[in-house]
């Protein structure tokens, strides 16, 4: 019984995953590699702003933001004088 059922379950799972893979690829190809703002939707319907860049009043801060740069392989970490 199990030897008869295994190939059927395996084939069904394979076909399902193959169909899902093609669906995901067609979604990727339909964007043509460009991310336009018209296709990008937020789950709230509003543009999401990270709370780290807001001040006490809820406005976007004008302060310089901290930037972290990771050195490439082979580059030394020499701090500017």
mmCIF file of N, CA and C in Angstrom:
data_model
loop_
_atom_site.group_PDB
_atom_site.id
_atom_site.type_symbol
_atom_site.label_atom_id
_atom_site.label_comp_id
_atom_site.label_asym_id
_atom_site.label_seq_id
_atom_site.Cartn_x
_atom_site.Cartn_y
_atom_site.Cartn_z
ATOM 1 N N UNK A 1 0.833 -1.196 0.000
ATOM 2 C CA UNK A 1 0.000 0.000 0.000
ATOM 3 C C UNK A 1 0.875 1.258 0.000
ATOM 4 N N UNK A 2 1.895 1.294 0.874
ATOM 5 C CA UNK A 2 2.758 2.465 0.977
ATOM 6 C C UNK A 2 3.594 2.642 -0.283
ATOM 7 N N UNK A 3 4.029 1.542 -0.889
ATOM 8 C CA UNK A 3 4.830 1.646 -2.108
ATOM 9 C C UNK A 3 3.999 2.163 -3.270
ATOM 10 N N UNK A 4 2.710 1.978 -3.239
ATOM 11 C CA UNK A 4 1.824 2.503 -4.276
ATOM 12 C C UNK A 4 1.514 3.980 -4.040
ATOM 13 N N UNK A 5 1.398 4.384 -2.771
ATOM 14 C CA UNK A 5 1.005 5.742 -2.427
ATOM 15 C C UNK A 5 2.160 6.737 -2.540
ATOM 16 N N UNK A 6 3.388 6.290 -2.260
ATOM 17 C CA UNK A 6 4.535 7.206 -2.243
ATOM 18 C C UNK A 6 4.772 7.893 -3.590
ATOM 19 N N UNK A 7 4.790 7.187 -4.730
ATOM 20 C CA UNK A 7 5.016 7.900 -6.004
ATOM 21 C C UNK A 7 3.918 8.905 -6.333
ATOM 22 N N UNK A 8 2.698 8.643 -5.935
ATOM 23 C CA UNK A 8 1.604 9.581 -6.200
ATOM 24 C C UNK A 8 1.779 10.846 -5.370
ATOM 25 N N UNK A 9 2.099 10.704 -4.089
ATOM 26 C CA UNK A 9 2.305 11.862 -3.220
ATOM 27 C C UNK A 9 3.531 12.649 -3.678
ATOM 28 N N UNK A 10 4.593 11.948 -4.042
ATOM 29 C CA UNK A 10 5.812 12.612 -4.499
ATOM 30 C C UNK A 10 5.545 13.400 -5.779
ATOM 31 N N UNK A 11 4.838 12.816 -6.722
ATOM 32 C CA UNK A 11 4.527 13.488 -7.983
ATOM 33 C C UNK A 11 3.632 14.696 -7.756
ATOM 34 N N UNK A 12 2.648 14.572 -6.886
ATOM 35 C CA UNK A 12 1.754 15.694 -6.597
ATOM 36 C C UNK A 12 2.528 16.847 -5.952
ATOM 37 N N UNK A 13 3.422 16.524 -5.009
ATOM 38 C CA UNK A 13 4.217 17.571 -4.358
ATOM 39 C C UNK A 13 5.160 18.228 -5.359
ATOM 40 N N UNK A 14 5.757 17.437 -6.246
ATOM 41 C CA UNK A 14 6.667 17.969 -7.249
ATOM 42 C C UNK A 14 5.947 18.921 -8.201
ATOM 43 N N UNK A 15 4.779 18.523 -8.673
ATOM 44 C CA UNK A 15 4.013 19.360 -9.591
ATOM 45 C C UNK A 15 3.570 20.647 -8.893
ATOM 46 N N UNK A 16 3.125 20.536 -7.648
ATOM 47 C CA UNK A 16 2.707 21.724 -6.900
ATOM 48 C C UNK A 16 3.864 22.703 -6.747
ATOM 49 N N UNK A 17 5.034 22.208 -6.347
ATOM 50 C CA UNK A 17 6.192 23.088 -6.171
ATOM 51 C C UNK A 17 6.667 23.668 -7.503
ATOM 52 N N UNK A 18 6.559 22.903 -8.572
ATOM 53 C CA UNK A 18 6.951 23.405 -9.881
ATOM 54 C C UNK A 18 6.032 24.536 -10.332
ATOM 55 N N UNK A 19 4.740 24.382 -10.113
ATOM 56 C CA UNK A 19 3.788 25.437 -10.460
ATOM 57 C C UNK A 19 4.051 26.684 -9.622
ATOM 58 N N UNK A 20 4.316 26.508 -8.337
ATOM 59 C CA UNK A 20 4.604 27.652 -7.475
ATOM 60 C C UNK A 20 5.875 28.367 -7.915
ATOM 61 N N UNK A 21 6.892 27.619 -8.322
ATOM 62 C CA UNK A 21 8.142 28.232 -8.778
ATOM 63 C C UNK A 21 7.904 29.073 -10.026
ATOM 64 N N UNK A 22 7.122 28.569 -10.970
ATOM 65 C CA UNK A 22 6.833 29.340 -12.169
ATOM 66 C C UNK A 22 5.990 30.570 -11.865
ATOM 67 N N UNK A 23 5.074 30.469 -10.915
ATOM 68 C CA UNK A 23 4.284 31.642 -10.528
ATOM 69 C C UNK A 23 5.176 32.726 -9.936
ATOM 70 N N UNK A 24 6.129 32.327 -9.091
ATOM 71 C CA UNK A 24 7.039 33.309 -8.486
ATOM 72 C C UNK A 24 7.946 33.935 -9.543
ATOM 73 N N UNK A 25 8.396 33.134 -10.507
ATOM 74 C CA UNK A 25 9.251 33.681 -11.555
ATOM 75 C C UNK A 25 8.487 34.663 -12.436
ATOM 76 N N UNK A 26 7.222 34.376 -12.732
ATOM 77 C CA UNK A 26 6.466 35.312 -13.559
ATOM 78 C C UNK A 26 6.206 36.614 -12.815
ATOM 79 N N UNK A 27 6.067 36.556 -11.494
ATOM 80 C CA UNK A 27 5.931 37.798 -10.728
ATOM 81 C C UNK A 27 7.206 38.615 -10.804
ATOM 82 N N UNK A 28 8.351 37.947 -10.766
ATOM 83 C CA UNK A 28 9.630 38.646 -10.860
ATOM 84 C C UNK A 28 9.866 39.230 -12.229
ATOM 85 N N UNK A 29 9.477 38.509 -13.270
ATOM 86 C CA UNK A 29 9.674 38.998 -14.634
ATOM 87 C C UNK A 29 8.713 40.120 -14.977
ATOM 88 N N UNK A 30 7.571 40.165 -14.335
ATOM 89 C CA UNK A 30 6.596 41.202 -14.663
ATOM 90 C C UNK A 30 7.035 42.579 -14.187
ATOM 91 N N UNK A 31 7.969 42.658 -13.220
ATOM 92 C CA UNK A 31 8.455 43.954 -12.760
ATOM 93 C C UNK A 31 9.544 44.489 -13.654
ATOM 94 N N UNK A 32 10.104 43.654 -14.549
ATOM 95 C CA UNK A 32 11.170 44.043 -15.478
ATOM 96 C C UNK A 32 12.383 44.621 -14.770
ATOM 97 N N UNK A 33 12.623 44.197 -13.534
ATOM 98 C CA UNK A 33 13.803 44.628 -12.819
ATOM 99 C C UNK A 33 13.740 46.026 -12.266
ATOM 100 N N UNK A 34 12.657 46.743 -12.473
ATOM 101 C CA UNK A 34 12.552 48.099 -11.955
ATOM 102 C C UNK A 34 11.527 48.137 -10.838
ATOM 103 N N UNK A 35 11.846 48.881 -9.832
ATOM 104 C CA UNK A 35 10.949 49.009 -8.691
ATOM 105 C C UNK A 35 10.331 50.395 -8.739
ATOM 106 N N UNK A 36 9.181 50.499 -9.335
ATOM 107 C CA UNK A 36 8.525 51.798 -9.406
ATOM 108 C C UNK A 36 7.663 51.991 -8.169
ATOM 109 N N UNK A 37 7.460 53.231 -7.818
ATOM 110 C CA UNK A 37 6.664 53.517 -6.626
ATOM 111 C C UNK A 37 5.196 53.188 -6.834
ATOM 112 N N UNK A 38 4.765 53.102 -8.087
ATOM 113 C CA UNK A 38 3.354 52.785 -8.329
ATOM 114 C C UNK A 38 3.053 51.326 -8.021
ATOM 115 N N UNK A 39 4.045 50.447 -8.127
ATOM 116 C CA UNK A 39 3.820 49.032 -7.842
ATOM 117 C C UNK A 39 4.114 48.699 -6.383
ATOM 118 N N UNK A 40 4.795 49.580 -5.682
ATOM 119 C CA UNK A 40 5.152 49.313 -4.303
ATOM 120 C C UNK A 40 4.042 49.808 -3.392
ATOM 121 N N UNK A 41 3.425 48.907 -2.669
ATOM 122 C CA UNK A 41 2.328 49.274 -1.789
ATOM 123 C C UNK A 41 2.684 48.920 -0.353
ATOM 124 N N UNK A 42 2.344 49.799 0.539
ATOM 125 C CA UNK A 42 2.539 49.549 1.953
ATOM 126 C C UNK A 42 1.283 48.891 2.493
ATOM 127 N N UNK A 43 1.446 48.058 3.499
ATOM 128 C CA UNK A 43 0.288 47.348 4.049
ATOM 129 C C UNK A 43 -0.699 48.296 4.713
ATOM 130 N N UNK A 44 -0.242 49.476 5.148
ATOM 131 C CA UNK A 44 -1.135 50.437 5.778
ATOM 132 C C UNK A 44 -1.743 51.394 4.775
ATOM 133 N N UNK A 45 -1.211 51.423 3.567
ATOM 134 C CA UNK A 45 -1.678 52.380 2.577
ATOM 135 C C UNK A 45 -0.940 53.699 2.671
ATOM 136 N N UNK A 46 -0.073 53.842 3.651
ATOM 137 C CA UNK A 46 0.713 55.052 3.840
ATOM 138 C C UNK A 46 2.187 54.735 3.626
ATOM 139 N N UNK A 47 2.973 55.757 3.362
ATOM 140 C CA UNK A 47 4.411 55.574 3.240
ATOM 141 C C UNK A 47 5.004 55.389 4.634
ATOM 142 N N UNK A 48 5.710 54.300 4.849
ATOM 143 C CA UNK A 48 6.274 54.001 6.164
ATOM 144 C C UNK A 48 7.582 54.754 6.357
ATOM 145 N N UNK A 49 7.717 55.449 7.460
ATOM 146 C CA UNK A 49 8.941 56.142 7.832
ATOM 147 C C UNK A 49 9.493 55.471 9.073
ATOM 148 N N UNK A 50 10.783 55.188 9.064
ATOM 149 C CA UNK A 50 11.394 54.559 10.223
ATOM 150 C C UNK A 50 11.350 55.516 11.410
ATOM 151 N N UNK A 51 10.960 55.039 12.582
ATOM 152 C CA UNK A 51 10.826 55.931 13.741
ATOM 153 C C UNK A 51 12.165 56.475 14.243
ATOM 154 N N UNK A 52 13.271 55.869 13.805
ATOM 155 C CA UNK A 52 14.582 56.345 14.262
ATOM 156 C C UNK A 52 14.916 57.726 13.711
ATOM 157 N N UNK A 53 14.313 58.116 12.588
ATOM 158 C CA UNK A 53 14.656 59.408 11.993
ATOM 159 C C UNK A 53 13.641 60.500 12.332
ATOM 160 N N UNK A 54 12.763 60.227 13.286
ATOM 161 C CA UNK A 54 11.788 61.227 13.711
ATOM 162 C C UNK A 54 12.236 61.869 15.020
ATOM 163 N N UNK A 55 11.957 63.166 15.166
ATOM 164 C CA UNK A 55 12.277 63.846 16.414
ATOM 165 C C UNK A 55 11.100 63.735 17.384
ATOM 166 N N UNK A 56 11.141 64.507 18.470
ATOM 167 C CA UNK A 56 10.108 64.431 19.502
ATOM 168 C C UNK A 56 8.738 64.857 18.981
ATOM 169 N N UNK A 57 8.710 65.734 17.980
ATOM 170 C CA UNK A 57 7.446 66.234 17.431
ATOM 171 C C UNK A 57 6.896 65.358 16.314
ATOM 172 N N UNK A 58 7.642 64.324 15.919
ATOM 173 C CA UNK A 58 7.200 63.448 14.847
ATOM 174 C C UNK A 58 7.637 63.902 13.471
ATOM 175 N N UNK A 59 8.485 64.930 13.416
ATOM 176 C CA UNK A 59 9.004 65.411 12.139
ATOM 177 C C UNK A 59 10.321 64.709 11.833
ATOM 178 N N UNK A 60 10.658 64.633 10.544
ATOM 179 C CA UNK A 60 11.935 64.025 10.164
ATOM 180 C C UNK A 60 13.056 64.919 10.650
ATOM 181 N N UNK A 61 14.014 64.326 11.342
ATOM 182 C CA UNK A 61 15.101 65.077 11.957
ATOM 183 C C UNK A 61 16.064 65.625 10.910
ATOM 184 N N UNK A 62 16.715 66.725 11.227
ATOM 185 C CA UNK A 62 17.704 67.309 10.331
ATOM 186 C C UNK A 62 19.123 66.978 10.794
ATOM 187 N N UNK A 63 19.243 66.170 11.847
ATOM 188 C CA UNK A 63 20.560 65.787 12.352
ATOM 189 C C UNK A 63 21.227 64.810 11.394
ATOM 190 N N UNK A 64 22.571 64.790 11.455
ATOM 191 C CA UNK A 64 23.306 63.809 10.665
ATOM 192 C C UNK A 64 23.030 62.428 11.237
ATOM 193 N N UNK A 65 22.855 61.480 10.358
ATOM 194 C CA UNK A 65 22.590 60.112 10.779
ATOM 195 C C UNK A 65 23.895 59.348 10.884
ATOM 196 N N UNK A 66 23.936 58.402 11.789
ATOM 197 C CA UNK A 66 25.117 57.569 11.972
ATOM 198 C C UNK A 66 25.201 56.588 10.809
ATOM 199 N N UNK A 67 26.375 56.531 10.195
ATOM 200 C CA UNK A 67 26.592 55.622 9.075
ATOM 201 C C UNK A 67 27.718 54.682 9.449
ATOM 202 N N UNK A 68 27.512 53.419 9.222
ATOM 203 C CA UNK A 68 28.526 52.415 9.512
ATOM 204 C C UNK A 68 29.053 51.894 8.191
ATOM 205 N N UNK A 69 30.379 51.931 8.030
ATOM 206 C CA UNK A 69 30.994 51.419 6.810
ATOM 207 C C UNK A 69 31.841 50.220 7.176
ATOM 208 N N UNK A 70 31.563 49.105 6.535
ATOM 209 C CA UNK A 70 32.347 47.909 6.768
ATOM 210 C C UNK A 70 33.461 47.865 5.736
ATOM 211 N N UNK A 71 34.709 47.707 6.187
ATOM 212 C CA UNK A 71 35.815 47.694 5.226
ATOM 213 C C UNK A 71 35.756 46.447 4.355
ATOM 214 N N UNK A 72 36.189 46.623 3.118
ATOM 215 C CA UNK A 72 36.245 45.496 2.199
ATOM 216 C C UNK A 72 37.373 44.564 2.628
ATOM 217 N N UNK A 73 37.349 43.369 2.117
ATOM 218 C CA UNK A 73 38.396 42.405 2.438
ATOM 219 C C UNK A 73 39.712 42.935 1.897
ATOM 220 N N UNK A 74 40.710 42.951 2.728
ATOM 221 C CA UNK A 74 42.029 43.443 2.331
ATOM 222 C C UNK A 74 42.240 44.915 2.644
ATOM 223 N N UNK A 75 41.195 45.639 2.988
ATOM 224 C CA UNK A 75 41.301 47.044 3.346
ATOM 225 C C UNK A 75 41.616 47.145 4.822
ATOM 226 N N UNK A 76 42.454 48.085 5.193
ATOM 227 C CA UNK A 76 42.753 48.254 6.612
ATOM 228 C C UNK A 76 41.781 49.254 7.222
ATOM 229 N N UNK A 77 41.594 49.154 8.514
ATOM 230 C CA UNK A 77 40.683 50.049 9.217
ATOM 231 C C UNK A 77 41.448 51.216 9.814
ATOM 232 N N UNK A 78 41.922 52.089 8.970
ATOM 233 C CA UNK A 78 42.676 53.251 9.413
ATOM 234 C C UNK A 78 41.709 54.406 9.581
ATOM 235 N N UNK A 79 41.668 54.933 10.818
ATOM 236 C CA UNK A 79 40.767 56.057 11.084
ATOM 237 C C UNK A 79 41.397 57.327 10.561
ATOM 238 N N UNK A 80 40.610 58.244 10.001
ATOM 239 C CA UNK A 80 41.163 59.510 9.519
ATOM 240 C C UNK A 80 41.670 60.355 10.685
ATOM 241 N N UNK A 81 42.738 61.065 10.452
ATOM 242 C CA UNK A 81 43.358 61.869 11.520
ATOM 243 C C UNK A 81 42.685 63.182 11.695
#
